[in-house]
Every structure is written in structure tokens, then in C-alpha cells.
CSV table of C-alpha atoms in Angstrom, one decimal:
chain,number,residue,atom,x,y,z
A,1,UNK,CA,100.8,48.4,116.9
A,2,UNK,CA,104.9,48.2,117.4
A,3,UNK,CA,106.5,51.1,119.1
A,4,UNK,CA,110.1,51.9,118.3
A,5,UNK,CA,112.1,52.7,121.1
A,6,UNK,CA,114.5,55.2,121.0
A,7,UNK,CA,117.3,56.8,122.7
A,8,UNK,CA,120.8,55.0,124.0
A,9,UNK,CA,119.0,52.8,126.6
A,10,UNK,CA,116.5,51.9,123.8
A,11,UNK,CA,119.8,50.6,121.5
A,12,UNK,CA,121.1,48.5,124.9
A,13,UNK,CA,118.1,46.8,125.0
A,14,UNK,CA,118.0,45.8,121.5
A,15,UNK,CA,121.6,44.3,121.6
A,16,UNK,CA,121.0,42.1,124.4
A,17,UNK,CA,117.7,40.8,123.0
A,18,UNK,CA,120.5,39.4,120.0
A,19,UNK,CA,122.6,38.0,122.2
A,20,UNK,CA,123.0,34.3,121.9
A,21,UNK,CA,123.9,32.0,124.8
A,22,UNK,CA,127.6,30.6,123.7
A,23,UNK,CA,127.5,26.9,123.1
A,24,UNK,CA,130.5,25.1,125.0
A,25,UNK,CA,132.5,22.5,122.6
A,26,UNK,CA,131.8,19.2,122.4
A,27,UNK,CA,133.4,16.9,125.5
A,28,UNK,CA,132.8,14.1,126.6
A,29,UNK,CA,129.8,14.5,129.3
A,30,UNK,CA,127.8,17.3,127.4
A,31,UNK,CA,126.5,15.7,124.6
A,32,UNK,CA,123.1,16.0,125.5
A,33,UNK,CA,123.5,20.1,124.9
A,34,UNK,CA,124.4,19.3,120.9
A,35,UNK,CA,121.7,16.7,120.3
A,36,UNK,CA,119.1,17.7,118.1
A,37,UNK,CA,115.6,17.0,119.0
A,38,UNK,CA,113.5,14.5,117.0
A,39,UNK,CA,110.1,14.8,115.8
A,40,UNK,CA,107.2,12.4,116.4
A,41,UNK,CA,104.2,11.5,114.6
A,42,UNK,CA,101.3,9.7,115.6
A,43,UNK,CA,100.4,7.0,112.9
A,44,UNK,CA,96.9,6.3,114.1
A,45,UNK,CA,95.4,2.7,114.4
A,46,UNK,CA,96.3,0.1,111.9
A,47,UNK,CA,94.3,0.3,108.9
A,48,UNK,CA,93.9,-1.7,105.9
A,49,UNK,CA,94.9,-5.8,106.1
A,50,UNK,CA,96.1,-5.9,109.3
A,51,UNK,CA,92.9,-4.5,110.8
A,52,UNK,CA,90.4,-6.4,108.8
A,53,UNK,CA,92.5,-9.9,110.2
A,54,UNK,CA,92.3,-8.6,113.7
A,55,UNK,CA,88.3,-7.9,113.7
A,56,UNK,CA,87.9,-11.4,111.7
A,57,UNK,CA,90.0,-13.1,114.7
A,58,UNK,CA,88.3,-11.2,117.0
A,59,UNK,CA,84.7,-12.4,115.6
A,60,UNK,CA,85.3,-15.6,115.7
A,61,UNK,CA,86.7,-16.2,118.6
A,62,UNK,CA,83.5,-14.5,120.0
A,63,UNK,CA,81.5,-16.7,117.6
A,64,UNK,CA,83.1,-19.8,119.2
A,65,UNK,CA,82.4,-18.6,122.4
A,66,UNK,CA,78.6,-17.8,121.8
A,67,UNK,CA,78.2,-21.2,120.2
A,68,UNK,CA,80.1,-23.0,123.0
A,69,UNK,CA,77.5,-21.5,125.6
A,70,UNK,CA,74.4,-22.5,123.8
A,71,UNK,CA,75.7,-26.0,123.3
A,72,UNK,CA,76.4,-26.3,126.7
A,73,UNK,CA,73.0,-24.6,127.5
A,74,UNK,CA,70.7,-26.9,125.5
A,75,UNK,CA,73.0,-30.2,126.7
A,76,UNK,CA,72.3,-29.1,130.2
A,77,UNK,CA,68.4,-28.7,129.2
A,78,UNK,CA,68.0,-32.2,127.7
A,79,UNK,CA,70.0,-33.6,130.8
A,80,UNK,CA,67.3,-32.3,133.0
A,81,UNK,CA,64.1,-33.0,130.7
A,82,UNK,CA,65.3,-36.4,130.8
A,83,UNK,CA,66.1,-36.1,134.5
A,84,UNK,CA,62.1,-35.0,134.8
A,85,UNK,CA,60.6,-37.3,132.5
A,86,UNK,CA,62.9,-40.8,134.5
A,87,UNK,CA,62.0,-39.6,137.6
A,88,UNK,CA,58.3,-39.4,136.3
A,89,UNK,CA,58.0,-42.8,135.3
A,90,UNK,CA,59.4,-44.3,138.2
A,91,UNK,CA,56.0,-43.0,140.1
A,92,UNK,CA,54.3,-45.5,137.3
A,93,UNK,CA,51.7,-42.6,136.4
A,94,UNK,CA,49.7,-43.7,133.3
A,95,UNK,CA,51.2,-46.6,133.4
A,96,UNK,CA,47.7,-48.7,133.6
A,97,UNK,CA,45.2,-48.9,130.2
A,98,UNK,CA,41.7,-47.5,130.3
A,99,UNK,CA,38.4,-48.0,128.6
A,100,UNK,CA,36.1,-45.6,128.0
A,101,UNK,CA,33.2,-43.8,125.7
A,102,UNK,CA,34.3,-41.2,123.7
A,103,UNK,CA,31.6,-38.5,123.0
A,104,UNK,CA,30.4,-40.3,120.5
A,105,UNK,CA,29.8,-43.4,121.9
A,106,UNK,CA,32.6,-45.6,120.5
A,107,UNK,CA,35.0,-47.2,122.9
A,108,UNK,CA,38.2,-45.9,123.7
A,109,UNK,CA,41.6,-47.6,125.8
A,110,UNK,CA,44.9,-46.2,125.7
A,111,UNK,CA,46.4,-48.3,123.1
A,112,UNK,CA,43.8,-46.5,120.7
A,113,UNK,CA,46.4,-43.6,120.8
A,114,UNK,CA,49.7,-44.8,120.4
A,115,UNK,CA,51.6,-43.3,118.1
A,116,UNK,CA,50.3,-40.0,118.8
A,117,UNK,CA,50.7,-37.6,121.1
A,118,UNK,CA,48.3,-36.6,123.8
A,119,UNK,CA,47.2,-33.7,126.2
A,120,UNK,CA,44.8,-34.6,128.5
A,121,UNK,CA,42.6,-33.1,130.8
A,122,UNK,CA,40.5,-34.3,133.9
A,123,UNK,CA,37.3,-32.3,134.8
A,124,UNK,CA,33.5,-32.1,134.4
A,125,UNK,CA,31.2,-30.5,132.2
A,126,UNK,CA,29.1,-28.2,135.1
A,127,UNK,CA,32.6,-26.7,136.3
A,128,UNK,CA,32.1,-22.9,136.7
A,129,UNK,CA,35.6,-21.4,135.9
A,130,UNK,CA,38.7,-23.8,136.4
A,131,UNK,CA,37.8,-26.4,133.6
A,132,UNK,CA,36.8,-23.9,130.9
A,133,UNK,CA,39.9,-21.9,131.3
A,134,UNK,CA,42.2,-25.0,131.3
A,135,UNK,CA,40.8,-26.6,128.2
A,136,UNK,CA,41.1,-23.2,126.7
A,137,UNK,CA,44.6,-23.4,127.3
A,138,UNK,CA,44.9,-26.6,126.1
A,139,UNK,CA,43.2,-26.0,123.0
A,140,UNK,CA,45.1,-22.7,122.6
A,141,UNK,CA,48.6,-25.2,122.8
A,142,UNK,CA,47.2,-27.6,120.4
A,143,UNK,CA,46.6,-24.2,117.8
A,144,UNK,CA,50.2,-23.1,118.8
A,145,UNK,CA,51.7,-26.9,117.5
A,146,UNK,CA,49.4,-26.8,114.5
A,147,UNK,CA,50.9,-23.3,113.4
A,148,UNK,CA,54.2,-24.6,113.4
A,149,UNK,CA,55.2,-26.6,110.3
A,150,UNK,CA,57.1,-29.9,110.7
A,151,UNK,CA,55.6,-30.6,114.0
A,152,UNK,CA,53.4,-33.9,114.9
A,153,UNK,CA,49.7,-33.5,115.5
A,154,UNK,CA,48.5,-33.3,119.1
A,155,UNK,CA,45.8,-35.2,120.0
A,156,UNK,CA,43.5,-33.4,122.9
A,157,UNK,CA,41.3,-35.3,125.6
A,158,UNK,CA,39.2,-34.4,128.0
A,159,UNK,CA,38.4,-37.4,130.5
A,160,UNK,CA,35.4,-36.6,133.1
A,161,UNK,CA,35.4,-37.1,136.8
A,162,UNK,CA,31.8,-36.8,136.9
A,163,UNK,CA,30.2,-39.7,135.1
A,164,UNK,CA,27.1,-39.0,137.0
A,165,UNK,CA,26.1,-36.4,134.8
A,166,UNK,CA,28.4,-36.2,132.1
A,167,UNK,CA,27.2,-39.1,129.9
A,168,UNK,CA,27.7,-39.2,126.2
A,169,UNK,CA,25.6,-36.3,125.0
A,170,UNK,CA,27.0,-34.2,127.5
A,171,UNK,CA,30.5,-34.6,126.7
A,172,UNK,CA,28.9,-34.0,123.2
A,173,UNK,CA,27.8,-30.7,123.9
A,174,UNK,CA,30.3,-29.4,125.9
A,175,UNK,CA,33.4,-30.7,123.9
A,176,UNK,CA,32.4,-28.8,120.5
A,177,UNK,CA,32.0,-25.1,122.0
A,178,UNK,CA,36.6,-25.6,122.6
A,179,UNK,CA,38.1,-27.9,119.3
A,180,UNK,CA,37.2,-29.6,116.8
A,181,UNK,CA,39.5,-32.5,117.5
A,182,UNK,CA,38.8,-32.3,121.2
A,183,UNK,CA,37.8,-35.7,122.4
A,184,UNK,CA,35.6,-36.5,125.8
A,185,UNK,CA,35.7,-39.3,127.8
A,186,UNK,CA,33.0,-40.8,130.1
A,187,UNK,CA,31.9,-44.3,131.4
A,188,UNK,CA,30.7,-45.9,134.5
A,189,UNK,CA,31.5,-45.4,137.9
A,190,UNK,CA,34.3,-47.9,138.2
A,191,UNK,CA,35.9,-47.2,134.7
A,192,UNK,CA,36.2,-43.2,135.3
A,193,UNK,CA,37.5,-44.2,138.4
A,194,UNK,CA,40.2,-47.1,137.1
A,195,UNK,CA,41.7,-44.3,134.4
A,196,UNK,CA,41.8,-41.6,137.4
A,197,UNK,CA,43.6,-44.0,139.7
A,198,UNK,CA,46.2,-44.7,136.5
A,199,UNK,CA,47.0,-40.8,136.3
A,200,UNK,CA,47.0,-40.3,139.9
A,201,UNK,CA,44.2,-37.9,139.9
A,202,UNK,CA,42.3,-36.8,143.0
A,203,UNK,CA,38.5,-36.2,142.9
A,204,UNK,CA,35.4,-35.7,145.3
A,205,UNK,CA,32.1,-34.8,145.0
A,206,UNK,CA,30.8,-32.1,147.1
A,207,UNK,CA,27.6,-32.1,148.8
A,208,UNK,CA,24.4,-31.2,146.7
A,209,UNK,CA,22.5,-27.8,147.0
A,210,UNK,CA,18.9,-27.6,147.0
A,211,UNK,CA,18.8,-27.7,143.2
A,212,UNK,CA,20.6,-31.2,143.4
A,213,UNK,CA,24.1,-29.5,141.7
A,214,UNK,CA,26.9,-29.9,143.5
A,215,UNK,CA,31.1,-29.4,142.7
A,216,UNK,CA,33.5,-32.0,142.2
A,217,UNK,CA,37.0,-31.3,144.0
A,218,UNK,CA,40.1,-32.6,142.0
A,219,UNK,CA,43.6,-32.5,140.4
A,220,UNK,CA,44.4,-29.9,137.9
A,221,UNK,CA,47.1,-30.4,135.9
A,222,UNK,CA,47.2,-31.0,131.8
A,223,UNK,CA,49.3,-34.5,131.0
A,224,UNK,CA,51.4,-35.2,128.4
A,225,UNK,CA,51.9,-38.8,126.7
A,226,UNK,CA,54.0,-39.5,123.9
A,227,UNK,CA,53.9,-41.6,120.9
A,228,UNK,CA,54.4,-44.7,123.0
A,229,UNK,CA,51.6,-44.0,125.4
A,230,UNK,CA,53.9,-43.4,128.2
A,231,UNK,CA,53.7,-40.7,130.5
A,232,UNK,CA,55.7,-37.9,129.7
A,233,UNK,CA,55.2,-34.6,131.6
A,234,UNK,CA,52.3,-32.6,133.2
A,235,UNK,CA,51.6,-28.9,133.7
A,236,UNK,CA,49.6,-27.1,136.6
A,237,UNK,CA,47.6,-24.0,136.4
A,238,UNK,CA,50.7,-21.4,136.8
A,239,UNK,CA,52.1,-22.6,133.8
A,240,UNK,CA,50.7,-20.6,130.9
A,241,UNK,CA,49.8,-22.0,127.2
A,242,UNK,CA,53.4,-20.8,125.6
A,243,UNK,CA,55.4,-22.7,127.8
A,244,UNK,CA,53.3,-25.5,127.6
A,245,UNK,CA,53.8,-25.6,123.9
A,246,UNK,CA,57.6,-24.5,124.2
A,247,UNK,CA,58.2,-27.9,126.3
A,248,UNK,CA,55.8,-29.6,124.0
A,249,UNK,CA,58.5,-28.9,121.1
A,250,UNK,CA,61.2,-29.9,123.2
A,251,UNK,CA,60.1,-33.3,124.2
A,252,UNK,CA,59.3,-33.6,120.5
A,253,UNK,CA,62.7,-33.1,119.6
A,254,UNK,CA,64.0,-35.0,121.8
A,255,UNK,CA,61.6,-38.4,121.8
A,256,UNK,CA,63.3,-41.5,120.8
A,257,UNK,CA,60.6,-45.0,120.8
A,258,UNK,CA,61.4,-47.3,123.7
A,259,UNK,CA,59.0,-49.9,121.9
């Protein structure tokens, strides 16, 4: 609601509200009091050309980066396989041939292999717990190679350090319940012990029970040989089968002949 004054002090009022402040004539110094004030506007960000050049730049500088880094990362990888697998051979592990039995009775030496390549195993067939779950995981990396397309087959062994009881149709037995490719090992006395010496496996029987059973104490660790029958790597029991088979792959990729 607008009330209407009224009366003379009402009519003074009204006058000086329409007053104007006089503006002094332009001199030199005052300026500023006649300039009129200019209006801004925000254009936003670029759009159109000039934006879609600046993201492209942008990604592939980042692009060049990334790949950069995962160059350098997989350069760095091979130095250090190679690193592992030099240093591996100079303690001459596997370096020596063997002949043995395979499970079914046909004789086996290292040169019977070349050209393939191996995971092996030492262990005996009356193990309770350790050699089952090892040659489980070995069996379960051979099944992870095989499902990969491109790859080299892997040829499994399982050598015994028990010759005493595991003879022929023992390793018969027990090799069938893991693979079918699975291959056992066995001999005498002296040729078990020749092929453990060559891989630098440890083994001892224990003392027998009343029943005549006893343990045998040894190395556990899976060994890998390449193509050329050398010694390549080797994997205790805190490795699990996935990385295994991931440095499997890698020394695949990376395997050149030295024969």
C-alpha cells in the first residue's frame, strides 16, 4: 500500500527526493566521475573445436604416459625373471640326466623330454596331506595352461623319493586318481637317489611304526624346466596354483633355445 503524504513538510520532502547531485565539468583530474561503466559477461568454457582438440591432447598425452609405465613395468619384469632364472643355473640344479621307470614300466632320462616343458614334483605315494595337495596344485596349473589357447602343452611328473614301496604299480595307482598325463617315476635305490641329488632335493626316511609305515622327510617345491631341459624356476608351498601358471606364461613368452 503507498501512502500519500500531505501537507507543506510532505511537498519538502518530495522536492529533495528530486534533487540530483550537480555533476562538475569535465577537467583534467576528474575523468573518472564522467566515465561510463561497462558491462561484463561471462562466456562460459570453450566449446565446440577448440574444446574437442584440448580433451584429444589431453588423452593422449595420458595415453603415452600409461603406455610408457607399463613398458617400463614389463622391461623391469623380464630383467628380473632373467636375473632369477641366471642366477638359478649357476647353482647347476638339474643340470645332471636321470633314468628311471615311468609307471608303466618303460624307461625314462631327461633327454626323453626335451622340447617340452615340465613341472615336476618329488614325493611318495603313502604321504598323508603334503603330496596330495601339491600335485593337486600342479595338476590344477597344468588345467589352467590347457585352457588358454596358444599356449605349449605342460608335461607333469611326479618322481618318488620312496622307491621302497612305490614300485611301478604303485605309481600306477596313485598317478591316475590327479591327471591323465601325469607321469610317475620310480627306480632303484641309487637311481631315485642320482635324479634327487641332480635337483638338489632333500629326503629321509623316518623311523617305522609298529605296522612297518613310516614318513619320508623332504624338499617341497614344484620345478620348472623348459624346452631345452634346463632348469628354469621352482615354486614352494606358499605360492598358490594362479601364480604358478601366471609365471608359467611369462617364462613362455619369454623362452628363447640356447641349443
Amino acid at each position: 500500500m503507498l501512502l500519500l503524504a500531505r501537507g507543506p513538510k510532505a511537498k519538502a520532502w518530495l522536492w529533495l527526493c528530486q534533487l540530483r547531485p550537480p555533476v562538475p565539468p569535465m577537467t583534467p583530474g576528474n575523468e573518472a566521475l564522467h566515465m561510463r561503466p561497462r558491462h561484463f559477461s561471462w562466456q562460459g568454457p570453450p566449446q565446440g573445436p577448440r574444446l574437442r582438440t584440448r580433451l584429444l591432447i589431453t588423452a593422449l598425452f595420458g595415453a603415452g604416459l600409461g603406455g610408457a609405465w607399463l613398458a617400463a613395468r614389463a622391461e623391469k619384469e623380464q630383467r628380473r625373471q632373467q636375473q632369477r632364472t641366471e642366477a638359478l643355473r649357476q647353482a647347476a640344479v638339474g643340470q645332471g640326466d636321470f633314468s628311471l621307470l615311468d609307471h608303466q614300466g618303460q624307461t625314462r632320462c631327461k633327454a626323453d623330454f626335451r622340447g617340452q616343458w615340465v613341472l615336476m614334483y618329488f614325493g611318495f605315494t603313502h604321504c598323508p596331506d603334503i603330496c596330495p595337495d601339491e600335485l593337486e596344485k600342479l595338476v590344477q596349473v597344468v588345467q589352467q595352461l590347457e585352457a588358454k589357447p596358444g599356449l605349449p602343452p605342460v608335461q607333469p611328473i611326479f618322481i618318488t623319493v620312496d622307491p621302497e614301496r612305490d614300485d611301478v604299480a604303485a605309481m600306477a595307482r596313485y598317478v591316475r586318481d590327479f591327471h591323465p598325463r601325469l607321469l610317475g617315476l620310480t627306480g632303484s635305490v641309487e637311481q631315485v637317489a642320482q635324479a634327487s641329488r641332480s635337483y638338489r632335493v632333500y629326503y629321509s626316511a623316518g623311523p617305522k611304526d609298529e605296522d612297518q609305515d613310516y614318513i619320508v622327510d623332504h624338499s617341497i617345491a614344484i620345478y620348472l624346466l623348459n624346452p631345452d631341459g634346463l632348469f628354469t624356476d621352482y615354486y614352494g608351498r606358499g605360492r598358490s596354483a594362479e601364480q604358478i601358471a601366471d609365471s608359467v606364461q611369462r617364462h613362455m613368452a619369454g623362452f628363447r633355445s640356447v641349443l
